Amino acid sequence: QVQLVESGGGLVQAGGSLRLSCVVSGRTFSSCAMGWFRQAPGKEREFVAAISRSGGSTSYADFVKGRFTISRDNAKNTVYLQLSSLKPEDTAVYYCAAKGVGYLNYAVYENQYHYDYWGQGTQVTASS
């Protein structure tokens, strides 16, 4: 059984920082492309960032470029999302997602429907 467990969310003032973590179990982490998505109240879930299985390729939504950084540690089965310069509009539940990929697959995936597994989410609130 594949499990994704996010942590690191919380309440910060606008301009602050947080680091989200997502630990994957039940599947070989290094064979997964990973992504972060978020959903604010009353809005649809949207893409935030993605990283390839090796970590060599990344992709970001336009609204987070330069503020958020996705990374991974395959030895720890963990993907991270560093959030900096947070804005009130970044307030949302943040989800990590995993997609099993082949050995020579270096792609990143921005479409949530590509992902096979999801975590339960962690709340991020940036107050003004």
PDB file of C-alpha atoms in Angstrom:
ATOM      1  CA  GLN A   1       0.000   0.000   0.000  1.00  0.00           C
ATOM      2  CA  VAL A   2       1.450   3.297  -1.101  1.00  0.00           C
ATOM      3  CA  GLN A   3       1.266   6.126   1.407  1.00  0.00           C
ATOM      4  CA  LEU A   4       2.215   9.773   1.105  1.00  0.00           C
ATOM      5  CA  VAL A   5       2.383  11.795   4.302  1.00  0.00           C
ATOM      6  CA  GLU A   6       2.835  15.559   4.184  1.00  0.00           C
ATOM      7  CA  SER A   7       4.035  17.722   7.033  1.00  0.00           C
ATOM      8  CA  GLY A   8       5.403  21.187   7.687  1.00  0.00           C
ATOM      9  CA  GLY A   9       2.348  23.338   7.124  1.00  0.00           C
ATOM     10  CA  GLY A  10       1.305  26.056   9.523  1.00  0.00           C
ATOM     11  CA  LEU A  11       0.427  29.685  10.084  1.00  0.00           C
ATOM     12  CA  VAL A  12       2.965  32.364   9.115  1.00  0.00           C
ATOM     13  CA  GLN A  13       2.874  36.073   8.466  1.00  0.00           C
ATOM     14  CA  ALA A  14       3.008  37.328   4.912  1.00  0.00           C
ATOM     15  CA  GLY A  15       6.630  37.341   3.781  1.00  0.00           C
ATOM     16  CA  GLY A  16       7.471  34.324   5.901  1.00  0.00           C
ATOM     17  CA  SER A  17       8.720  30.891   4.944  1.00  0.00           C
ATOM     18  CA  LEU A  18       7.808  27.253   5.456  1.00  0.00           C
ATOM     19  CA  ARG A  19       9.238  23.943   4.272  1.00  0.00           C
ATOM     20  CA  LEU A  20       6.798  21.216   3.409  1.00  0.00           C
ATOM     21  CA  SER A  21       7.871  17.571   3.400  1.00  0.00           C
ATOM     22  CA  CYS A  22       6.236  14.508   1.903  1.00  0.00           C
ATOM     23  CA  VAL A  23       7.429  11.027   2.825  1.00  0.00           C
ATOM     24  CA  VAL A  24       6.538   8.169   0.482  1.00  0.00           C
ATOM     25  CA  SER A  25       6.262   4.548   1.579  1.00  0.00           C
ATOM     26  CA  GLY A  26       5.088   1.360  -0.066  1.00  0.00           C
ATOM     27  CA  ARG A  27       6.761   2.041  -3.386  1.00  0.00           C
ATOM     28  CA  THR A  28      10.306   2.647  -4.637  1.00  0.00           C
ATOM     29  CA  PHE A  29      10.517   6.415  -4.305  1.00  0.00           C
ATOM     30  CA  SER A  30      13.219   6.801  -6.926  1.00  0.00           C
ATOM     31  CA  SER A  31      10.842   5.386  -9.546  1.00  0.00           C
ATOM     32  CA  CYS A  32       8.314   8.157  -8.940  1.00  0.00           C
ATOM     33  CA  ALA A  33       7.948  11.580 -10.471  1.00  0.00           C
ATOM     34  CA  MET A  34       6.557  13.883  -7.793  1.00  0.00           C
ATOM     35  CA  GLY A  35       4.366  16.950  -7.703  1.00  0.00           C
ATOM     36  CA  TRP A  36       2.885  19.490  -5.334  1.00  0.00           C
ATOM     37  CA  PHE A  37      -0.601  20.901  -5.775  1.00  0.00           C
ATOM     38  CA  ARG A  38      -2.766  23.192  -3.681  1.00  0.00           C
ATOM     39  CA  GLN A  39      -6.439  23.892  -3.148  1.00  0.00           C
ATOM     40  CA  ALA A  40      -7.823  27.053  -1.612  1.00  0.00           C
ATOM     41  CA  PRO A  41     -11.380  27.228  -0.208  1.00  0.00           C
ATOM     42  CA  GLY A  42     -13.924  27.457  -3.001  1.00  0.00           C
ATOM     43  CA  LYS A  43     -11.316  26.921  -5.698  1.00  0.00           C
ATOM     44  CA  GLU A  44     -10.151  24.001  -7.775  1.00  0.00           C
ATOM     45  CA  ARG A  45      -6.928  22.185  -7.011  1.00  0.00           C
ATOM     46  CA  GLU A  46      -4.030  23.699  -8.970  1.00  0.00           C
ATOM     47  CA  PHE A  47      -0.504  22.762  -9.924  1.00  0.00           C
ATOM     48  CA  VAL A  48       2.338  24.268  -7.891  1.00  0.00           C
ATOM     49  CA  ALA A  49       5.566  22.416  -8.738  1.00  0.00           C
ATOM     50  CA  ALA A  50       6.858  19.116 -10.082  1.00  0.00           C
ATOM     51  CA  ILE A  51      10.139  17.218 -10.116  1.00  0.00           C
ATOM     52  CA  SER A  52      11.410  14.283 -12.165  1.00  0.00           C
ATOM     53  CA  ARG A  53      12.370  10.954 -10.657  1.00  0.00           C
ATOM     54  CA  SER A  54      16.041  11.856 -10.624  1.00  0.00           C
ATOM     55  CA  GLY A  55      15.502  15.440  -9.514  1.00  0.00           C
ATOM     56  CA  GLY A  56      17.213  16.737 -12.618  1.00  0.00           C
ATOM     57  CA  SER A  57      14.119  18.423 -14.031  1.00  0.00           C
ATOM     58  CA  THR A  58      11.668  20.723 -12.287  1.00  0.00           C
ATOM     59  CA  SER A  59       8.648  22.780 -13.275  1.00  0.00           C
ATOM     60  CA  TYR A  60       6.766  25.549 -11.503  1.00  0.00           C
ATOM     61  CA  ALA A  61       3.486  27.374 -11.844  1.00  0.00           C
ATOM     62  CA  ASP A  62       4.020  30.945 -12.979  1.00  0.00           C
ATOM     63  CA  PHE A  63       2.646  32.339  -9.745  1.00  0.00           C
ATOM     64  CA  VAL A  64       5.355  30.697  -7.583  1.00  0.00           C
ATOM     65  CA  LYS A  65       8.487  31.071  -9.699  1.00  0.00           C
ATOM     66  CA  GLY A  66      11.294  32.550  -7.698  1.00  0.00           C
ATOM     67  CA  ARG A  67       9.483  32.034  -4.392  1.00  0.00           C
ATOM     68  CA  PHE A  68       9.042  28.247  -4.069  1.00  0.00           C
ATOM     69  CA  THR A  69      11.601  25.495  -4.616  1.00  0.00           C
ATOM     70  CA  ILE A  70      10.890  21.796  -5.069  1.00  0.00           C
ATOM     71  CA  SER A  71      13.572  19.226  -4.256  1.00  0.00           C
ATOM     72  CA  ARG A  72      13.876  15.579  -3.356  1.00  0.00           C
ATOM     73  CA  ASP A  73      16.075  13.244  -1.352  1.00  0.00           C
ATOM     74  CA  ASN A  74      15.781   9.749  -2.767  1.00  0.00           C
ATOM     75  CA  ALA A  75      17.735   8.297   0.148  1.00  0.00           C
ATOM     76  CA  LYS A  76      15.044   9.588   2.526  1.00  0.00           C
ATOM     77  CA  ASN A  77      12.036   8.866   0.286  1.00  0.00           C
ATOM     78  CA  THR A  78      11.097  12.513   0.690  1.00  0.00           C
ATOM     79  CA  VAL A  79      10.102  15.390  -1.548  1.00  0.00           C
ATOM     80  CA  TYR A  80      10.236  18.955  -0.255  1.00  0.00           C
ATOM     81  CA  LEU A  81       8.609  22.239  -1.141  1.00  0.00           C
ATOM     82  CA  GLN A  82      10.360  25.314   0.238  1.00  0.00           C
ATOM     83  CA  LEU A  83       7.911  28.202   0.433  1.00  0.00           C
ATOM     84  CA  SER A  84       9.357  31.716   0.708  1.00  0.00           C
ATOM     85  CA  SER A  85       7.955  35.240   0.496  1.00  0.00           C
ATOM     86  CA  LEU A  86       4.528  33.849   1.254  1.00  0.00           C
ATOM     87  CA  LYS A  87       1.481  35.886   0.331  1.00  0.00           C
ATOM     88  CA  PRO A  88      -2.051  35.670   1.736  1.00  0.00           C
ATOM     89  CA  GLU A  89      -3.168  34.261  -1.615  1.00  0.00           C
ATOM     90  CA  ASP A  90      -0.861  31.278  -1.047  1.00  0.00           C
ATOM     91  CA  THR A  91      -3.185  30.126   1.727  1.00  0.00           C
ATOM     92  CA  ALA A  92      -4.418  26.641   0.808  1.00  0.00           C
ATOM     93  CA  VAL A  93      -4.162  22.950   1.567  1.00  0.00           C
ATOM     94  CA  TYR A  94      -1.005  21.669  -0.111  1.00  0.00           C
ATOM     95  CA  TYR A  95      -0.937  18.111  -1.458  1.00  0.00           C
ATOM     96  CA  CYS A  96       1.921  15.994  -2.706  1.00  0.00           C
ATOM     97  CA  ALA A  97       1.390  13.426  -5.429  1.00  0.00           C
ATOM     98  CA  ALA A  98       3.387  10.559  -6.908  1.00  0.00           C
ATOM     99  CA  LYS A  99       3.454   9.004 -10.355  1.00  0.00           C
ATOM    100  CA  GLY A 100       5.263   5.756 -11.098  1.00  0.00           C
ATOM    101  CA  VAL A 101       7.524   6.117 -14.127  1.00  0.00           C
ATOM    102  CA  GLY A 102       9.992   4.036 -16.084  1.00  0.00           C
ATOM    103  CA  TYR A 103      13.748   3.907 -15.607  1.00  0.00           C
ATOM    104  CA  LEU A 104      14.661   6.365 -18.381  1.00  0.00           C
ATOM    105  CA  ASN A 105      11.758   8.726 -17.736  1.00  0.00           C
ATOM    106  CA  TYR A 106      12.985  12.220 -16.874  1.00  0.00           C
ATOM    107  CA  ALA A 107       9.676  14.004 -17.378  1.00  0.00           C
ATOM    108  CA  VAL A 108       7.824  16.298 -15.015  1.00  0.00           C
ATOM    109  CA  TYR A 109       4.019  16.268 -14.822  1.00  0.00           C
ATOM    110  CA  GLU A 110       1.856  19.342 -14.289  1.00  0.00           C
ATOM    111  CA  ASN A 111      -1.528  17.709 -14.842  1.00  0.00           C
ATOM    112  CA  GLN A 112      -2.999  16.299 -11.646  1.00  0.00           C
ATOM    113  CA  TYR A 113      -4.728  13.509 -13.567  1.00  0.00           C
ATOM    114  CA  HIS A 114      -1.329  11.980 -14.389  1.00  0.00           C
ATOM    115  CA  TYR A 115      -0.681  11.139 -10.740  1.00  0.00           C
ATOM    116  CA  ASP A 116      -1.392   7.773  -9.172  1.00  0.00           C
ATOM    117  CA  TYR A 117      -1.099   8.505  -5.467  1.00  0.00           C
ATOM    118  CA  TRP A 118      -1.945  11.440  -3.205  1.00  0.00           C
ATOM    119  CA  GLY A 119      -1.276  12.548   0.336  1.00  0.00           C
ATOM    120  CA  GLN A 120      -3.862  13.861   2.762  1.00  0.00           C
ATOM    121  CA  GLY A 121      -2.685  17.457   2.548  1.00  0.00           C
ATOM    122  CA  THR A 122      -1.184  20.004   4.905  1.00  0.00           C
ATOM    123  CA  GLN A 123      -2.662  23.444   5.610  1.00  0.00           C
ATOM    124  CA  VAL A 124      -0.608  26.554   4.851  1.00  0.00           C
ATOM    125  CA  THR A 125      -1.940  29.894   6.012  1.00  0.00           C
ATOM    126  CA  ALA A 126      -0.189  33.196   5.313  1.00  0.00           C
ATOM    127  CA  SER A 127      -1.733  36.064   7.256  1.00  0.00           C
ATOM    128  CA  SER A 128      -1.609  39.684   6.151  1.00  0.00           C
TER     129      SER A 128
END
